[in-house]
mmCIF file of C-alpha atoms in Angstrom:
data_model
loop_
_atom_site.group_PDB
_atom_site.id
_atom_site.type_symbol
_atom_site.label_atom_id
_atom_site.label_comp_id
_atom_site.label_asym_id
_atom_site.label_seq_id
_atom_site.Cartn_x
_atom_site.Cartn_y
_atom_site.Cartn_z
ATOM 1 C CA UNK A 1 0.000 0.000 0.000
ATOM 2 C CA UNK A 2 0.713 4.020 -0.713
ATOM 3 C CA UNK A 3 2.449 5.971 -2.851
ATOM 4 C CA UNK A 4 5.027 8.041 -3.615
ATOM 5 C CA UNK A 5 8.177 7.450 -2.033
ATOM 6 C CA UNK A 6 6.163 5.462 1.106
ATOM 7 C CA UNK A 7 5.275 2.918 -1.965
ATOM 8 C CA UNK A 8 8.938 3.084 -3.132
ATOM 9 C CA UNK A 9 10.324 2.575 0.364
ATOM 10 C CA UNK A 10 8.038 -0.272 1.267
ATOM 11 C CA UNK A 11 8.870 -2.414 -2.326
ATOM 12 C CA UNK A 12 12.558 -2.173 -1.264
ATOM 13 C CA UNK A 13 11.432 -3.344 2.336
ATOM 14 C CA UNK A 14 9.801 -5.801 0.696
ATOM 15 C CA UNK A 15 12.525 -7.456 -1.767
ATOM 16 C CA UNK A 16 15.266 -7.069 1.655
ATOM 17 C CA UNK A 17 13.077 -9.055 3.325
ATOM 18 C CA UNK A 18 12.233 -11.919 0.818
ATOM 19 C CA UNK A 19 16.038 -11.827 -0.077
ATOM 20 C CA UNK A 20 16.804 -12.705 3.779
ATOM 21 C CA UNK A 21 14.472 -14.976 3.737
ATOM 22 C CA UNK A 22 16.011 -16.392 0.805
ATOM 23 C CA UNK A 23 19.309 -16.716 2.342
ATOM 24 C CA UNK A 24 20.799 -14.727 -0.592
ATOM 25 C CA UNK A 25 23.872 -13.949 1.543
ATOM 26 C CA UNK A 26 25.257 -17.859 1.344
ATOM 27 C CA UNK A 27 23.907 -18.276 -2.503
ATOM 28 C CA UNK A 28 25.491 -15.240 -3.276
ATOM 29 C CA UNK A 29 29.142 -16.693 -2.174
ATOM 30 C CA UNK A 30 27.942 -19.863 -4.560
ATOM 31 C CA UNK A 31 27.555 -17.797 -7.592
ATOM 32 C CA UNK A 32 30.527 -15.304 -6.559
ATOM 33 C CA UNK A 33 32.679 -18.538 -6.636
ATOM 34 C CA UNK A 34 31.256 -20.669 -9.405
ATOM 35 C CA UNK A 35 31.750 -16.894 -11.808
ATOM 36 C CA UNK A 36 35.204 -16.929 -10.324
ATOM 37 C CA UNK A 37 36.024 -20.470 -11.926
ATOM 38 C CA UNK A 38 34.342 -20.082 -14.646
ATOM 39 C CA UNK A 39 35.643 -16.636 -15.498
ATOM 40 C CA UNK A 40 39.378 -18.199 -16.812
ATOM 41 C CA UNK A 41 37.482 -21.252 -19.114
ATOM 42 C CA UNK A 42 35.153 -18.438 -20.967
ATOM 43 C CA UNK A 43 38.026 -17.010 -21.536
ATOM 44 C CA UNK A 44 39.729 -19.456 -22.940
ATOM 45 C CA UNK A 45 37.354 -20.802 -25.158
ATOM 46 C CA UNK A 46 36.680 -16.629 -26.275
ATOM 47 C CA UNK A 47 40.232 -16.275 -27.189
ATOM 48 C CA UNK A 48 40.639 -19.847 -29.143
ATOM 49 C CA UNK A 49 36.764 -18.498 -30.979
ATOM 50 C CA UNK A 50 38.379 -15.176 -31.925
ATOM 51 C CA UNK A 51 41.358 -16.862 -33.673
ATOM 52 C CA UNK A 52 38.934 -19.318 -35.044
ATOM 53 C CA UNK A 53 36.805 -17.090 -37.119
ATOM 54 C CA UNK A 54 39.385 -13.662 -36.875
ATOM 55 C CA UNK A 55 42.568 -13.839 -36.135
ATOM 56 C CA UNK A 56 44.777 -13.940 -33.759
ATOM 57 C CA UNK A 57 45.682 -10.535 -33.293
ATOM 58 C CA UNK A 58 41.943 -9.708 -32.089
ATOM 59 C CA UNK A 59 42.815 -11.609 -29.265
ATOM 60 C CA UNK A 60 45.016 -8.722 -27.886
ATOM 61 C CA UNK A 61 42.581 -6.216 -29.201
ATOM 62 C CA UNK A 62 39.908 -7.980 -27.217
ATOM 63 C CA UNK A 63 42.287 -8.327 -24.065
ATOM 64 C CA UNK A 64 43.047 -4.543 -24.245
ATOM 65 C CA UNK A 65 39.082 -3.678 -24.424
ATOM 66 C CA UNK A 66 38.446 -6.175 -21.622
ATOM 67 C CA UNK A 67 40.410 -4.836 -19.494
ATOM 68 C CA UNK A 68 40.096 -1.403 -20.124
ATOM 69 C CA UNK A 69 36.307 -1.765 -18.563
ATOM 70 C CA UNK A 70 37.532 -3.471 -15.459
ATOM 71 C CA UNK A 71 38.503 -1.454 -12.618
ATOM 72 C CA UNK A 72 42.011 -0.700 -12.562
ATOM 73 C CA UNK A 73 42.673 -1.882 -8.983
ATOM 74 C CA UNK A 74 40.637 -5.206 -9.578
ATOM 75 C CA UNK A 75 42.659 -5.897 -12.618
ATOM 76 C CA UNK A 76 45.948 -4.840 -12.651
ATOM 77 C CA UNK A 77 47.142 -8.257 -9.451
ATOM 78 C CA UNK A 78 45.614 -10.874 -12.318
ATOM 79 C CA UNK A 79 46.235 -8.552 -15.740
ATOM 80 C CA UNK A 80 49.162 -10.901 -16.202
ATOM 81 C CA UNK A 81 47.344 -14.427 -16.452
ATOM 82 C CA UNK A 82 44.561 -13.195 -18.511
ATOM 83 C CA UNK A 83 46.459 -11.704 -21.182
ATOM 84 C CA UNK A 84 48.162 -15.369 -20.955
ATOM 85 C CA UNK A 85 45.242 -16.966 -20.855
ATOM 86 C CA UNK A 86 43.692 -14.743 -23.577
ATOM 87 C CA UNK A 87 46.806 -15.114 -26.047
ATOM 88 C CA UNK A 88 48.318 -18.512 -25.611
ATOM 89 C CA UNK A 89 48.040 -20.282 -28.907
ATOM 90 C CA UNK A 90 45.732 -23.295 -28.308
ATOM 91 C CA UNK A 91 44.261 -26.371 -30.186
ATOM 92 C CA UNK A 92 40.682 -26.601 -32.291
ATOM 93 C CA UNK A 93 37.973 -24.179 -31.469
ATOM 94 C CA UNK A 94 36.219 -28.156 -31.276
ATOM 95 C CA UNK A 95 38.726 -29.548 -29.282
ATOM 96 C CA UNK A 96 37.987 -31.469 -26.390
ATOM 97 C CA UNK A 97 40.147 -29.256 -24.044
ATOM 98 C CA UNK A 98 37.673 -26.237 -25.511
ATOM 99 C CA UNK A 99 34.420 -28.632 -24.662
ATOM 100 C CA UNK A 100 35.475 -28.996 -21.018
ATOM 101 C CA UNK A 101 36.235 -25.488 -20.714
ATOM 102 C CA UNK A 102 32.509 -25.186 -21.790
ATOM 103 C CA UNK A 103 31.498 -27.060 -19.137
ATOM 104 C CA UNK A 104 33.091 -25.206 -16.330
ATOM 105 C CA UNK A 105 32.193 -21.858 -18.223
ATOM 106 C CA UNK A 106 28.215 -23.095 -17.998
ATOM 107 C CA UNK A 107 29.083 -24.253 -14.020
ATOM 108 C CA UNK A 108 28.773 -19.770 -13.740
ATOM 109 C CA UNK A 109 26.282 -19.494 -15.597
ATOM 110 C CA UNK A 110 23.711 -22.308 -13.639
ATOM 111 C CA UNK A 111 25.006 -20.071 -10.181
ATOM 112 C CA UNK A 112 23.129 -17.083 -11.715
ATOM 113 C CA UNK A 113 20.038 -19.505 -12.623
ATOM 114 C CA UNK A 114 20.126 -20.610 -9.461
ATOM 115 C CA UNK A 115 20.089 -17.156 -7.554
ATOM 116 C CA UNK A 116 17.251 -16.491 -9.756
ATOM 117 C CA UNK A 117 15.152 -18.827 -9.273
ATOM 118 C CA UNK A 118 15.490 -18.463 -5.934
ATOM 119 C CA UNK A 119 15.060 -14.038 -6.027
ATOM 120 C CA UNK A 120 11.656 -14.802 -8.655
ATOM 121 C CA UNK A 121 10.225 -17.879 -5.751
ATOM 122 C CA UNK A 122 10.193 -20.384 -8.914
ATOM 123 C CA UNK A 123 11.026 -23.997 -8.499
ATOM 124 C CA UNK A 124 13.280 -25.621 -11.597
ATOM 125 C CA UNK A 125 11.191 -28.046 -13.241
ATOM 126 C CA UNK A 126 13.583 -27.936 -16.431
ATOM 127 C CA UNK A 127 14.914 -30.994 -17.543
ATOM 128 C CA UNK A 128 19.158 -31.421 -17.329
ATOM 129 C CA UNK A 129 18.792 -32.208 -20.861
ATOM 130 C CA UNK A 130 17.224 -29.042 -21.437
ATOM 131 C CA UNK A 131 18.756 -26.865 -18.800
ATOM 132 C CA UNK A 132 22.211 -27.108 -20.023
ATOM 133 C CA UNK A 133 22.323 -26.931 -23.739
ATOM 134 C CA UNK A 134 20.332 -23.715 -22.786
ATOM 135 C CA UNK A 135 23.062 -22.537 -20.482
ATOM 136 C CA UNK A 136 25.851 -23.655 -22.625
ATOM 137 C CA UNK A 137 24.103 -22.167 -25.473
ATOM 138 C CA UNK A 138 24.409 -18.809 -23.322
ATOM 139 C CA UNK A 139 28.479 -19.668 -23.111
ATOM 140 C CA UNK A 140 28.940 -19.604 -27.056
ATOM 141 C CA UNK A 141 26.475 -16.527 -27.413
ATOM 142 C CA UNK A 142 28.224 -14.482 -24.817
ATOM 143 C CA UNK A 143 31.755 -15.608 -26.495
ATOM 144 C CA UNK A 144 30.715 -14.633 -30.175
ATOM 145 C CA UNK A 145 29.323 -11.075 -28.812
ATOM 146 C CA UNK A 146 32.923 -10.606 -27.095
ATOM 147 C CA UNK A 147 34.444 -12.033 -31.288
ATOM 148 C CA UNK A 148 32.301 -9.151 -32.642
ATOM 149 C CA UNK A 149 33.380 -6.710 -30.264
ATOM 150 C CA UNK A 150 36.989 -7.294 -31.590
ATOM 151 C CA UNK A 151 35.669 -7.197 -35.046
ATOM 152 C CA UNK A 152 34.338 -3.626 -34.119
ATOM 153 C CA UNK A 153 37.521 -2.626 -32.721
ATOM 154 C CA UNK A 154 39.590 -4.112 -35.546
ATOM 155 C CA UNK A 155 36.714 -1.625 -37.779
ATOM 156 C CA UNK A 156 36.797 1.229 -35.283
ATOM 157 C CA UNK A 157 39.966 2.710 -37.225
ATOM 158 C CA UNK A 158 38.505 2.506 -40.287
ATOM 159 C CA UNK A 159 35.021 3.946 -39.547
ATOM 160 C CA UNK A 160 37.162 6.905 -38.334
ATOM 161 C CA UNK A 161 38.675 7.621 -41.718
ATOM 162 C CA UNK A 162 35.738 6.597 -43.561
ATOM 163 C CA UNK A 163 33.670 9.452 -41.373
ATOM 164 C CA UNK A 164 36.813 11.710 -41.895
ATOM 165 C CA UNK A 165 35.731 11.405 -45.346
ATOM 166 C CA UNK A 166 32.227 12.819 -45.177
ATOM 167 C CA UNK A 167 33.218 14.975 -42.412
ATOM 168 C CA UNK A 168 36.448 16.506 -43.183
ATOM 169 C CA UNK A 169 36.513 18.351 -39.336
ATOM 170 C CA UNK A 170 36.181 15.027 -37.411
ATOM 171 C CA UNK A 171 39.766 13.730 -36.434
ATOM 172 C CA UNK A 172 40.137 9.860 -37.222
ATOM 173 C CA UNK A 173 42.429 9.390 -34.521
ATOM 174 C CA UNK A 174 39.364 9.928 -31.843
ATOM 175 C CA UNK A 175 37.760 6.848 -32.559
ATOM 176 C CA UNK A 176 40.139 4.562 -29.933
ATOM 177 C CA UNK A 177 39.149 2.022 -27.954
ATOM 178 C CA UNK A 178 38.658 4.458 -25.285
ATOM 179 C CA UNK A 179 36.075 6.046 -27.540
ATOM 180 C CA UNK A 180 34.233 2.987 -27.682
ATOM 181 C CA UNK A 181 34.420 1.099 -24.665
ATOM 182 C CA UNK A 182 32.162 2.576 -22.023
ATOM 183 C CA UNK A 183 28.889 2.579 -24.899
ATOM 184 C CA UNK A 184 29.958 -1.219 -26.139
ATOM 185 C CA UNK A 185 30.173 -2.318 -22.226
ATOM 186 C CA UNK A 186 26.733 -1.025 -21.343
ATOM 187 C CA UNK A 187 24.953 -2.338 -24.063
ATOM 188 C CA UNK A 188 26.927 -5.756 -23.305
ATOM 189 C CA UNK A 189 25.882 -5.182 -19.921
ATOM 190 C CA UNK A 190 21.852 -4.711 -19.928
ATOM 191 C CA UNK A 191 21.600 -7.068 -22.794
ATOM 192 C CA UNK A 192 22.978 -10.197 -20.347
ATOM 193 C CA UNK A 193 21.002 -8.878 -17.600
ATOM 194 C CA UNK A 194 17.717 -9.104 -19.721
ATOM 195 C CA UNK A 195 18.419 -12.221 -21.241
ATOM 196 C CA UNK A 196 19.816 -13.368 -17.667
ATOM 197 C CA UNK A 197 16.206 -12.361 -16.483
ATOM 198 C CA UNK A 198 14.107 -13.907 -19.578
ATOM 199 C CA UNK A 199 15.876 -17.368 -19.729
ATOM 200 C CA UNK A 200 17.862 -18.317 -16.947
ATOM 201 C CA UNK A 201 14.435 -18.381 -14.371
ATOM 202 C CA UNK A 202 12.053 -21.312 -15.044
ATOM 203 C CA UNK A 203 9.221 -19.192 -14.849
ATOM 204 C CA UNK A 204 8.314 -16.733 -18.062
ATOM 205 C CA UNK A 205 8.422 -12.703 -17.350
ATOM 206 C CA UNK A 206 6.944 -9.798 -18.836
ATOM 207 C CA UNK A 207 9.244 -7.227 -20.317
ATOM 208 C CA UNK A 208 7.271 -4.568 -17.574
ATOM 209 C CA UNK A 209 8.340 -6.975 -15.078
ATOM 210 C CA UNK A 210 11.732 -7.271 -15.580
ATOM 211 C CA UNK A 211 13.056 -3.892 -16.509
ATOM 212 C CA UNK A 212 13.084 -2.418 -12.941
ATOM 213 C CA UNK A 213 15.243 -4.954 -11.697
ATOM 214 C CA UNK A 214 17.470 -4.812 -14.619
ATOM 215 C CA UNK A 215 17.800 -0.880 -14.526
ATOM 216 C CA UNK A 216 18.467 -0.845 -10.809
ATOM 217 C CA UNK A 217 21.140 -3.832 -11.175
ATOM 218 C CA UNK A 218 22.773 -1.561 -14.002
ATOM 219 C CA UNK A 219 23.013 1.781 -11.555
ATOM 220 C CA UNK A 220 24.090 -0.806 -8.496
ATOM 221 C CA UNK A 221 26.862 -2.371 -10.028
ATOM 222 C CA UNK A 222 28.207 0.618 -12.037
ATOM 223 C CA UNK A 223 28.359 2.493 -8.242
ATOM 224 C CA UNK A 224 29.888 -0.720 -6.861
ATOM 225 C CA UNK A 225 32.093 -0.768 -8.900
ATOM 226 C CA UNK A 226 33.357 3.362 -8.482
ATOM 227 C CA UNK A 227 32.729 2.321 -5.068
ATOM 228 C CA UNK A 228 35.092 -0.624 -4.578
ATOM 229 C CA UNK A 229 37.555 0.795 -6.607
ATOM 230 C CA UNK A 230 38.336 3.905 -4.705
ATOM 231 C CA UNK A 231 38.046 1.400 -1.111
ATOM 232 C CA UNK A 232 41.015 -0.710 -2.983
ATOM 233 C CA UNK A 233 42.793 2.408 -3.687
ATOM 234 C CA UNK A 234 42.382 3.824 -0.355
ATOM 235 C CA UNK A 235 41.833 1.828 2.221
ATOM 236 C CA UNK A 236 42.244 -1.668 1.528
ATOM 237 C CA UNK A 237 45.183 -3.931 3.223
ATOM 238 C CA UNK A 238 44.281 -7.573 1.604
ATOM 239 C CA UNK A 239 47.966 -7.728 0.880
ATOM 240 C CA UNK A 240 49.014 -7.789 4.544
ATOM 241 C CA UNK A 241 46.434 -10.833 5.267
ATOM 242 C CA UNK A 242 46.691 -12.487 1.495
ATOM 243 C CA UNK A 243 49.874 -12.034 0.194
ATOM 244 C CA UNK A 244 50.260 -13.439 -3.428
ATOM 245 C CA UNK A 245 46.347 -14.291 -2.915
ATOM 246 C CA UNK A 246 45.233 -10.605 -2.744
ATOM 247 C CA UNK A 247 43.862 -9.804 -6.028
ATOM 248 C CA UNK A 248 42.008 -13.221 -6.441
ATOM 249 C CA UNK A 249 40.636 -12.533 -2.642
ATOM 250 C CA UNK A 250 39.622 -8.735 -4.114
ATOM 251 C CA UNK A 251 38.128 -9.927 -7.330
ATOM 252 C CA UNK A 252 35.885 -12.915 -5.073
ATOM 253 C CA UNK A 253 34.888 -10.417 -2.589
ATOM 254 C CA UNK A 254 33.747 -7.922 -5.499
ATOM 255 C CA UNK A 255 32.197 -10.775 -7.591
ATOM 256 C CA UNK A 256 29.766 -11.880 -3.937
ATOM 257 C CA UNK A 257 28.464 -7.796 -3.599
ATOM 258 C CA UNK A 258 28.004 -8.389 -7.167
ATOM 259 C CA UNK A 259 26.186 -11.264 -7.025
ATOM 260 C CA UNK A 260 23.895 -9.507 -4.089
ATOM 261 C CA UNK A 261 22.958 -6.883 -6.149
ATOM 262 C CA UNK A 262 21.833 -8.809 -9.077
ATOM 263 C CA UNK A 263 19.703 -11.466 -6.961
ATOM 264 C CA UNK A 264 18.020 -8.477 -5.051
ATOM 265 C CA UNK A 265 17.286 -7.248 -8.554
ATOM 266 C CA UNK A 266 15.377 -9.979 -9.236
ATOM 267 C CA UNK A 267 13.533 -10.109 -5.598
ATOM 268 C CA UNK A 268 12.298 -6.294 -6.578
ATOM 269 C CA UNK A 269 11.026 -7.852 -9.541
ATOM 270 C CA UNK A 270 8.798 -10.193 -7.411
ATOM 271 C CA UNK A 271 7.857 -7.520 -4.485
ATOM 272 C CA UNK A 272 7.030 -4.967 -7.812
ATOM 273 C CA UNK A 273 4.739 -8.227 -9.273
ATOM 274 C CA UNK A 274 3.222 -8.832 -5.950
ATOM 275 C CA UNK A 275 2.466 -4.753 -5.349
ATOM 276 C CA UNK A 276 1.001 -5.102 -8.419
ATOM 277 C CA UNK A 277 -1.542 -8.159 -8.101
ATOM 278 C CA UNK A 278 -2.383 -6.753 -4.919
ATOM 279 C CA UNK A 279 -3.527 -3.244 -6.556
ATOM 280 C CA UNK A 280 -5.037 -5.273 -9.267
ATOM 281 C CA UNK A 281 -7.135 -7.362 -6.670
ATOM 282 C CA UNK A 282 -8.191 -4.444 -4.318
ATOM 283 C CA UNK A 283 -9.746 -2.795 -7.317
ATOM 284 C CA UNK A 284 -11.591 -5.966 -8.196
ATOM 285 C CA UNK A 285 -15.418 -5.472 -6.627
#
């Protein structure tokens, strides 16, 4: 009941409370972890994709953009292994090295199915035969977005010149990666939180009823991210308790607020749905 902010203030009560109830705080360290491992394998099988059907110089280009969207003081302790990772010359995009890295790649994606179901109050009735050619359908999606990112930043240059051309006042050299990387990553970004939200829960949503959980995830991480930066910059001593561990310790701990935020998303989704059926019914005569 109410409006205004009293109606605002009581959904968020409402989607706190279900999410305790939920224990989101323990699945939340499940998905934080099982994104952690899987973050190396989609990776891998990314980089081996780009060569596949680019080459393998887009790998690097792909590595740079990558990390140019990550927070520098989340990066920079594990910049090292993925550029490694991201650049090592493997075997077949088919391989059966590539397959298994598949598997542990989908391992992150059923966390966030998971948390889902569990923010929307659905039960999986899904069969395994159906739930994880779905999810590892998601994997090889989500890598061949990241191959035509590198085919846009291989094309960046070139659209530069070509609107030089029309527009003799424009300067070429603006079109970077820096030029393009902020846009590309929140498009990237909302378009795996709505597709997160449409096919990862075993229960069918509404566009109207998934947007407001989206949108607030968006704002959420992007000032979790600002935030968490400028705590690693500033006040942060994982170093003195972690040693070599530090940045993996940092990147875990970021990936578990993460994962709160996005299954409280999906519990406003369900206290919005229920504010609404309850209107709907009190009008009813």
């Amino acid at each position: 009941r109410g409006t205004g902010l009293r109606a605002v203030w009581r959904v968020l009560r409402e989607a706190g409370l279900r999410m305790w109830s939920d224990d989101a705080f323990g699945l939340a360290g499940n998905v934080a972890f099982r994104v952690l491992l899987a973050v190396f394998p989609f990776l891998i099988f990314t980089s081996s994709l780009t060569a596949f059907v680019g080459s393998p110089s887009m790998a690097e280009d792909l590595t740079s953009f990558l990390i140019a969207i990550v927070p520098p003081t989340l990066i920079e302790p594990i910049v090292s292994e993925v550029r490694q990772v991201m650049t090592v010359q493997r075997g077949g995009v088919l391989s059966v090295g590539i397959l298994l890295t598949i598997w542990f790649a989908v391992g992150g994606v059923d966390g966030v199915r998971v948390g889902l179901n569990r923010a929307y109050g659905v039960r999986e009735t899904r069969a395994w035969y159906v739930l994880y050619p779905l999810m590892a359908l998601i994997v090889v999606v989500g890598s061949l977005v990241l191959v035509l990112v590198g085919y846009l930043l291989v094309l960046a240059p070139r659209a530069g010149s070509s609107l030089h051309v029309l527009f003799p006042d424009f300067d070429p050299a603006s079109v970077t990666v820096s030029f393009v990387r902020y846009p590309t990553a929140a498009f990237i970004l909302i378009s795996s939180l709505f597709l997160a939200h449409v096919f990862l829960p075993a229960r069918r949503t509404r566009f109207s009823s998934i947007y407001p959980g989206v949108l607030f995830t968006t704002g959420a991480w992007i000032t979790l991210t600002a935030a968490f930066s400028f705590y690693l910059a500033n006040f942060a001593t994982y170093s003195s308790y972690y040693g070599g561990l530090a940045g993996i310790i940092a990147a875990l701990y970021f990936l578990y607020l993460a994962a709160l935020v996005l299954i409280f998303g999906g519990e406003l989704n369900r206290a919005i749905r229920i504010r609404r059926l309850s209107r709907a019914l009190r009008r009813e005569p």
